[in-house]
XYZ file of C-alpha atoms in Angstrom:
463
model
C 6.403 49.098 58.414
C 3.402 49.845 58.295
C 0.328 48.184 56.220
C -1.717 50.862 55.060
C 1.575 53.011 53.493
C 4.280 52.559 51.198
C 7.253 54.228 50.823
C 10.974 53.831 49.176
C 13.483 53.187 51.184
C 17.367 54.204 50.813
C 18.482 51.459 48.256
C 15.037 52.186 46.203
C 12.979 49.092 47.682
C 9.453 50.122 46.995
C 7.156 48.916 49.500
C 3.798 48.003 48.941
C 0.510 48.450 50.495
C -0.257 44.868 51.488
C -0.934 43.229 54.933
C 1.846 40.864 53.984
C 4.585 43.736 53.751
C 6.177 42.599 50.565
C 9.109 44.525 49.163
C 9.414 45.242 45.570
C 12.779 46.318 44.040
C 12.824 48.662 41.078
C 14.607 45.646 39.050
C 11.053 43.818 40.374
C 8.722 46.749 39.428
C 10.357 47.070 35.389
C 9.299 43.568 34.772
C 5.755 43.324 36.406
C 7.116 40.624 39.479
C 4.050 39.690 42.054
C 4.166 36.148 41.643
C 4.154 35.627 45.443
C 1.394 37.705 45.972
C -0.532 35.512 43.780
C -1.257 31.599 44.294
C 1.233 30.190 41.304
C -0.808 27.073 40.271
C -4.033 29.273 40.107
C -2.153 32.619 37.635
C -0.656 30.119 35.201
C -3.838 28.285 34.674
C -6.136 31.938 34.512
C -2.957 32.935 32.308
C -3.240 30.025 29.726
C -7.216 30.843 29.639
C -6.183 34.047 28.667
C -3.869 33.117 26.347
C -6.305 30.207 24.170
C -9.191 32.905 24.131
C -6.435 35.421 22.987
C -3.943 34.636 20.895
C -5.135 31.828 18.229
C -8.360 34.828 16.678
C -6.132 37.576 17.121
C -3.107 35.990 15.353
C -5.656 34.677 12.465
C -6.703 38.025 12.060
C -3.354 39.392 11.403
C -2.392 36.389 9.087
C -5.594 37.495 7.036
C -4.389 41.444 6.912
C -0.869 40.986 6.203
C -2.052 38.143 3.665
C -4.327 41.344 1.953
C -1.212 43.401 2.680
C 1.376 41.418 0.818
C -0.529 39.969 -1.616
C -0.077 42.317 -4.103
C 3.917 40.942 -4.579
C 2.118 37.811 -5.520
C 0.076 39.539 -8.025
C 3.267 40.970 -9.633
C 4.533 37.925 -10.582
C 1.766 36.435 -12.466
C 1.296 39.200 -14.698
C 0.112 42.669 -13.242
C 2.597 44.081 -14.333
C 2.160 43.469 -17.946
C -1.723 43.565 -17.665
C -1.868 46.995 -16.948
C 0.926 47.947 -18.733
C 2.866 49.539 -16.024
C 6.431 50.995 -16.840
C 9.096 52.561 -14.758
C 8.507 52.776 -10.942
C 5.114 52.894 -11.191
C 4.915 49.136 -9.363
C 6.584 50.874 -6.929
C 5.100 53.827 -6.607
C 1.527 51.526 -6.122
C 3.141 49.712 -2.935
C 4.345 52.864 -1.581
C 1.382 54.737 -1.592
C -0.009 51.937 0.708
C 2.869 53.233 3.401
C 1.549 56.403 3.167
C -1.745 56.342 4.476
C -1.560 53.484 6.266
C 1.267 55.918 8.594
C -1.046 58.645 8.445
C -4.293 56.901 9.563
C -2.270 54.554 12.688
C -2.292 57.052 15.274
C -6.205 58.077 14.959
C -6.750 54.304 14.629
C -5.126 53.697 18.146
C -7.438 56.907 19.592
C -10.565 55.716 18.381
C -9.961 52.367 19.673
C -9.898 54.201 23.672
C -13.095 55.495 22.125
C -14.823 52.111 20.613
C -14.855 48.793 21.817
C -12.005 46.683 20.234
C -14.594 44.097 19.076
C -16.531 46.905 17.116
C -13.411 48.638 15.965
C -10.996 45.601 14.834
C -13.169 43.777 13.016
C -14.634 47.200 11.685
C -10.642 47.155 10.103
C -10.529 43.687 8.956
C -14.244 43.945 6.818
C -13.224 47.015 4.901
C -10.054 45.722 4.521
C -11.860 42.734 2.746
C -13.556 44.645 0.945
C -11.142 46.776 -0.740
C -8.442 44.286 -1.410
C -11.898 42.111 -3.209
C -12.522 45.274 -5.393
C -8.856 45.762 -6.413
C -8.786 42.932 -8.327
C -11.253 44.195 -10.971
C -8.569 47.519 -11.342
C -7.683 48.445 -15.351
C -5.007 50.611 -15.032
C -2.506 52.303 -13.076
C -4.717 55.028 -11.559
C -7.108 52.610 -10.625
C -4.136 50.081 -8.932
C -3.021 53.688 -6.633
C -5.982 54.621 -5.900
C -7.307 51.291 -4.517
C -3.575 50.848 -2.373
C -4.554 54.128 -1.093
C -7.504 53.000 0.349
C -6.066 49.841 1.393
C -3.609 52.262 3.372
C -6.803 53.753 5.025
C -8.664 51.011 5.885
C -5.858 48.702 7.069
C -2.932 51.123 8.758
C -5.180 50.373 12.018
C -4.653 46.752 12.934
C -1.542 46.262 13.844
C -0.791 48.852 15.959
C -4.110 48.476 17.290
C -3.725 44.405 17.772
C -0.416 45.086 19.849
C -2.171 47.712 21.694
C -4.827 45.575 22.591
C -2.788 42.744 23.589
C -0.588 44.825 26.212
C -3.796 45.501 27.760
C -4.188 41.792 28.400
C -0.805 41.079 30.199
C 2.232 41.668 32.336
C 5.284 43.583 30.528
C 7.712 40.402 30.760
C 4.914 38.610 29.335
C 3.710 40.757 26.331
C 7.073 39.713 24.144
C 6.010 36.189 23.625
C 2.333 36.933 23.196
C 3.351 39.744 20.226
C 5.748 36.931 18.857
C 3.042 34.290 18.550
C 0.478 36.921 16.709
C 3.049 38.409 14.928
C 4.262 34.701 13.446
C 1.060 34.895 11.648
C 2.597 37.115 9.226
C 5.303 34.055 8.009
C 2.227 31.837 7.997
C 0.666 34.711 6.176
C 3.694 34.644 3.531
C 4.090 31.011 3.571
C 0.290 30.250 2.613
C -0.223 33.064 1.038
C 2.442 32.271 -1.847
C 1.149 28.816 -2.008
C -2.421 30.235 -2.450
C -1.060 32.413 -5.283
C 0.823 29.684 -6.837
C -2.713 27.474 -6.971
C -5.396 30.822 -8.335
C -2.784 31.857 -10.890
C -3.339 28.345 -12.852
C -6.873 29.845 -12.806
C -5.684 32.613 -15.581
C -8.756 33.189 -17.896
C -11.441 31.466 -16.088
C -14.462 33.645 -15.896
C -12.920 36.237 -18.147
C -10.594 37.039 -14.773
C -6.516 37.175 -15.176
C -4.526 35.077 -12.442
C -3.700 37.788 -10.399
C -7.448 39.013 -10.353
C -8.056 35.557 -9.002
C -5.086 36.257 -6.326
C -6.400 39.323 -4.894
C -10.461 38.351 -5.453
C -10.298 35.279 -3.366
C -8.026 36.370 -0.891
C -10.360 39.493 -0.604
C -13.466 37.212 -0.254
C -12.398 35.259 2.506
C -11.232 37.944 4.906
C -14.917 39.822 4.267
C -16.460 36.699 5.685
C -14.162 35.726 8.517
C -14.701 39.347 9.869
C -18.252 39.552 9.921
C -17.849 36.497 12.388
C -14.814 38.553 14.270
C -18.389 40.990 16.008
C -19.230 37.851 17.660
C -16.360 35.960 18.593
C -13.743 38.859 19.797
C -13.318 39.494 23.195
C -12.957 43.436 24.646
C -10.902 43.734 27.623
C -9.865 41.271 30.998
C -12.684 43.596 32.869
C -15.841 42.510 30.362
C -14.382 38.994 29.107
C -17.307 36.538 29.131
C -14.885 33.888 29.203
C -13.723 34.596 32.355
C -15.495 34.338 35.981
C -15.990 37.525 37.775
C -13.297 36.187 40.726
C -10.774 35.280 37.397
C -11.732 39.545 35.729
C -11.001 40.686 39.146
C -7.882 38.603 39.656
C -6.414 39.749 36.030
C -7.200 43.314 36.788
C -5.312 42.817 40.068
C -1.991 41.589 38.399
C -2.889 44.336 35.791
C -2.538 47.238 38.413
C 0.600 45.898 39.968
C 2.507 45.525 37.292
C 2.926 49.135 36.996
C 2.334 52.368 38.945
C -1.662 53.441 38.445
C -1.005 55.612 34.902
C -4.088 57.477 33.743
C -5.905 55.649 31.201
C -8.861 58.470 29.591
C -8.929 59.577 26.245
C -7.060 63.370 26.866
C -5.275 65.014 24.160
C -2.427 66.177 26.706
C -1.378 62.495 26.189
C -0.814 62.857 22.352
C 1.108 65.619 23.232
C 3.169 63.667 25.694
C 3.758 61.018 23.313
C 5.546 63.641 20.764
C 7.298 65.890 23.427
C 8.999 62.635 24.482
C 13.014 62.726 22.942
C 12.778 58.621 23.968
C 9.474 58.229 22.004
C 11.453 58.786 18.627
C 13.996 57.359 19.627
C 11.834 54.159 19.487
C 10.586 55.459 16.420
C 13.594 55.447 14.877
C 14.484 52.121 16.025
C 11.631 50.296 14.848
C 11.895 52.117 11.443
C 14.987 49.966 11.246
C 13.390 47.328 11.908
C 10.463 47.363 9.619
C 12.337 48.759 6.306
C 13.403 45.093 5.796
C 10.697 43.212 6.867
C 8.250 45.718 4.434
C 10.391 45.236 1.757
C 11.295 41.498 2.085
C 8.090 40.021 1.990
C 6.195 41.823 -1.485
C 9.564 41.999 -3.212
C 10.535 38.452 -2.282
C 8.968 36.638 -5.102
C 10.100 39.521 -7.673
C 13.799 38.667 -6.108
C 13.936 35.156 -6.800
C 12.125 35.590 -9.827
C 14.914 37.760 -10.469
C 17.508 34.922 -10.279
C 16.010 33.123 -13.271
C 12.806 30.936 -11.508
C 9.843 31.217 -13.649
C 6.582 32.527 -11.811
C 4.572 30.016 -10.082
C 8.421 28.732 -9.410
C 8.957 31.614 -7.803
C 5.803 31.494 -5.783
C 6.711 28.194 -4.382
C 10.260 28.899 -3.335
C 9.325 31.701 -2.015
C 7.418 29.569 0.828
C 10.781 28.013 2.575
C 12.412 31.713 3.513
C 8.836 32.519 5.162
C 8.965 29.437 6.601
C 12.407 28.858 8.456
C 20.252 39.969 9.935
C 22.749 42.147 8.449
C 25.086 39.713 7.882
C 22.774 37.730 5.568
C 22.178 40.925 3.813
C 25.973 41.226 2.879
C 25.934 37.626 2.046
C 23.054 38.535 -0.620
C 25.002 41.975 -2.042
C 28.290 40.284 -2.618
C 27.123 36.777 -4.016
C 26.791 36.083 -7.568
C 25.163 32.473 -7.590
C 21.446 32.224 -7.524
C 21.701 29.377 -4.696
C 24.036 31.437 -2.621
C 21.459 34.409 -2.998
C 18.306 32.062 -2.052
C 19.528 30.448 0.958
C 20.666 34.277 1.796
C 16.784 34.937 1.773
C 16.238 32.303 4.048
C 18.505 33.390 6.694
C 17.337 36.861 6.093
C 13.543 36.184 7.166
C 14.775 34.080 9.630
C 16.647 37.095 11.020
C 14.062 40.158 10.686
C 10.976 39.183 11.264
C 11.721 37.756 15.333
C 12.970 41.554 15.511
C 9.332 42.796 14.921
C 7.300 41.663 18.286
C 10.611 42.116 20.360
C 10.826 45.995 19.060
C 6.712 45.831 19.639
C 6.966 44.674 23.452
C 10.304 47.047 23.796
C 8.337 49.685 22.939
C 4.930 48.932 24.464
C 7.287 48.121 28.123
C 8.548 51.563 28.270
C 5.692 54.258 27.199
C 3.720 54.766 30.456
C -0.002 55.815 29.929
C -2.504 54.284 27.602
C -3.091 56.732 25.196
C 0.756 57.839 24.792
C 1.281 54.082 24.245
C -1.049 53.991 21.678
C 0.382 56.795 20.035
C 3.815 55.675 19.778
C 3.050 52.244 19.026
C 0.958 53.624 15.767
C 3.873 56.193 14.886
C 5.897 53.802 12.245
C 6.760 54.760 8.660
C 8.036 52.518 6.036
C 7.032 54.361 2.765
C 11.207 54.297 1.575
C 10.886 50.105 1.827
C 9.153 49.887 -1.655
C 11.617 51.702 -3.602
C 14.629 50.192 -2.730
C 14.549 46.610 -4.597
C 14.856 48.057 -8.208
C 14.185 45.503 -11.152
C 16.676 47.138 -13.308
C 19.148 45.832 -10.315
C 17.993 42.635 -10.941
C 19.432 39.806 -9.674
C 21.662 41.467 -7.346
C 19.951 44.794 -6.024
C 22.539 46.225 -4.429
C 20.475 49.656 -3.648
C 17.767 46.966 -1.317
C 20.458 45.202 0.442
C 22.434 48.206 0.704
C 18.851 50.358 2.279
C 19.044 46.957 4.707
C 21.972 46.892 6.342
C 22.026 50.488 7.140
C 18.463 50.615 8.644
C 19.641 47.574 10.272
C 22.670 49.694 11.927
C 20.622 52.349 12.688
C 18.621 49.867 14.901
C 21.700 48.381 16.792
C 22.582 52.447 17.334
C 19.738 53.399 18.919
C 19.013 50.393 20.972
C 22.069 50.941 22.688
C 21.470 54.316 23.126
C 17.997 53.975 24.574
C 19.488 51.186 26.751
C 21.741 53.598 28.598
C 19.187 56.431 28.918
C 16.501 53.964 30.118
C 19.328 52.572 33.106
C 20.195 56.334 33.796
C 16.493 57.480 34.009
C 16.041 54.168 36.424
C 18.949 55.199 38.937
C 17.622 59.107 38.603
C 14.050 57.688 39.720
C 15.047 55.224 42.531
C 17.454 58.243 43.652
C 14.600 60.560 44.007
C 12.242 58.326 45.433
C 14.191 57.459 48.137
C 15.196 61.352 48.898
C 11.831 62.573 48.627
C 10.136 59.019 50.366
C 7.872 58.468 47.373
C 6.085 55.476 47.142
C 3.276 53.382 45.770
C 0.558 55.341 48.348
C 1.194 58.167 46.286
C 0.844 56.821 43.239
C -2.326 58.569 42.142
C -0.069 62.007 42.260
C 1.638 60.759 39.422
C -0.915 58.946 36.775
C -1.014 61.908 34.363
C 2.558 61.911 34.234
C 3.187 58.215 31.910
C 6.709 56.727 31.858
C 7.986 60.128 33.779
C 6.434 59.299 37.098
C 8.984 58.573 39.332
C 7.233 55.573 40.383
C 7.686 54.125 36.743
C 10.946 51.597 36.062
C 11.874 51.303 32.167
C 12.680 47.098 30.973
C 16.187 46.940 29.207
């Protein structure tokens, strides 16, 4: 073998172009394995650097958006309903609207941050985010309520997608699951404080001439402002600028960067987009983690209205609220067919505890098998989950059999398609090592391939 080539050989081996002749299987290449070209003692302690500079700001961040997110199902409870007089579905109609353009506004929000530096653009999110959710708590009426969740939509539909985006950037695939899953806890923190937050500003009803929920929203509003003018300063771009690191660590993470997949193209080129919606397999994901999300959206704004619902009066509500955030289908059968309010409360226990782990698994999933920047970003910002705030009903109230009903189907969509895109990914792998092999394709060549994404054959899906 020689050390300046690479090549497949017959069983689809791919081997690289190293001194040291290492083979790499395709099971190796779909989960990012190099650990023995890399000294072991010296990746796990740059990985851990990574990880405290990392994680801990970018998980706060997201614990103050889905806090600003969510906190309008806190509101409800203490009387914004019956301050501004709404009637029908027009509650629901207010969180919905959020979906809307926060959808529409994901996938330009992923673009621009190829375009800006993440620790302009992020924060950029998080301050008007701030912002808005401080000046909907001086709304009047129900136009004024829909027009500010509007803009909430617009301001706000960038950071998540864009926080898991920036994150994969950061690490191997078989390492990006637990990273997502460690930001994305933030959002039970989010719930847990955030309803014992609400709980504490609604006994400050009528201070100031402001209502509890005014309080709710105002504060909450406040404090992500101020926390994301200090995000400019103390957010890091990517491994190949990171202050933190020495210039032997950036060159040693952009190393284990490059070899955990085949060299993909990563410029700003519309072809890309279009890539990202030719793709059958990027709906497919779609799909799947719109089955995941419809419960999560609509179990964490409707939660307090659902145990409210079983009799608890509403700082009551608030508080037990904080144990289910705190600790899939199944539970959601459990919660249409029982009558007693304690059966249906430690049903919404079991139910967090079963949809929200779903979330940064989906994420990673997702983020593992689109090939290319840009089409990553894309499909990673293409979720909708506008339906989510029209399912819980009050007149259904305490049982809302149309929610838990919505549930359990979007949750069997998701176990559909998973196995579905778990065949076609293991097909698609055999196809690729089969070709590779015939046509003696390997890593040398990789730079044929980069505009291609997840179709080069050089690229191995994770199942």
């Amino acid at each position: 073998m020689s050390s300046t080539g690479s090549v497949v050989n017959e069983k689809g081996d791919l081997i690289l172009e190293k001194s040291e002749d290492a083979v790499l299987s395709a099971e190796s290449l779909s989960v990012g394995v190099f650990e023995n070209y890399f000294d072991a003692e010296e990746d796990r302690r740059v990985l851990r650097k990574i990880d405290w500079h990392v994680i801990p700001y970018v998980s706060f961040l997201y614990l103050l958006s889905f806090l600003d997110r969510s906190t309008m199902g806190n509101a409800k409870v203490v009387g914004l309903v019956s301050d501004l007089k709404l009637k029908g579905l027009q509650y629901n109609i207010c969180a919905a609207v959020f979906f809307i353009t926060y959808s529409a506004i994901e996938i330009p929000s992923n673009i621009a941050l190829k375009l800006v530096q993440p620790s302009i653009w992020i924060p950029s999110i998080m301050l008007a985010q701030g912002v808005v959710t401080t000046h909907m708590s001086q709304v009047k009426s129900y136009h004024g309520l829909l027009i500010a969740r509007l803009f909430l939509g617009v301001v706000g539909g960038g950071l998540f997608p864009g926080v898991n985006f920036y994150l994969i950037m950061w690490y191997w695939r078989q390492e990006q699951a637990f990273r997502i899953a460690l930001s994305f806890s933030a959002a039970t923190v989010a719930g847990a404080f955030g309803r014992l937050l609400a709980a504490a500003l609604a006994m400050l009803d009528g201070k100031g001439g402001l209502a509890g929920w005014s309080w709710i929203l105002l504060v909450e509003g406040l404090f992500t402002t101020v926390v994301s003018g200090a995000s400019y300063f103390l957010m890091h771009d990517y491994p190949d600028t990171a202050k933190f690191l020495t210039e032997s660590e950036r060159g040693h993470v952009i190393e284990r960067l490059r070899r955990d997949t085949p060299a993909l193209a990563s410029r700003v080129d519309r072809r890309f987009v279009y890539q990202a919606f030719k793709d059958y397999k990027s709906h497919l994901l779609v799909v799947m983690y719109i089955g995941v999300v419809i419960p999560v959206c609509a179990f964490s704004p409707f939660l307090p209205t659902i145990i409210t619902g079983l009799g608890y009066t509403a700082v009551r509500a608030q508080l037990l609220s904080v144990p289910p955030l705190d600790l899939s289908c199944i539970t959601y059968v459990i919660a249409l067919g029982a009558h007693a309010s304690g059966t249906k409360y430690a049903g919404t226990m079991i139910a967090a505890f079963g949809a929200f782990p779903t979330v940064p698994c989906s994420i990673s999933w997702t983020g593992n098998n689109v090939g290319g920047d840009l089409k990553r970003g894309v499909v990673l910002a293409t979720v909708l989950g506008v339906c989510s705030s029209f399912i819980y009903l009050a007149k259904e109230s305490p049982r809302y059999q149309t929610g838990h009903a919505t549930v359990i189907g979007s949750l069997g969509m998701l176990i559909i398609v998973t196995l579905v895109l778990i065949y076609d990914y293991s097909r698609s792998n055999k196809q690729k090592m089969g070709y590779c092999a015939r046509e003696r394709i390997g890593a040398g060549r990789a730079k044929e391939f980069e505009d291609m994404g997840d179709a080069s054959p050089l690229f191995r899906y994770v199942l």
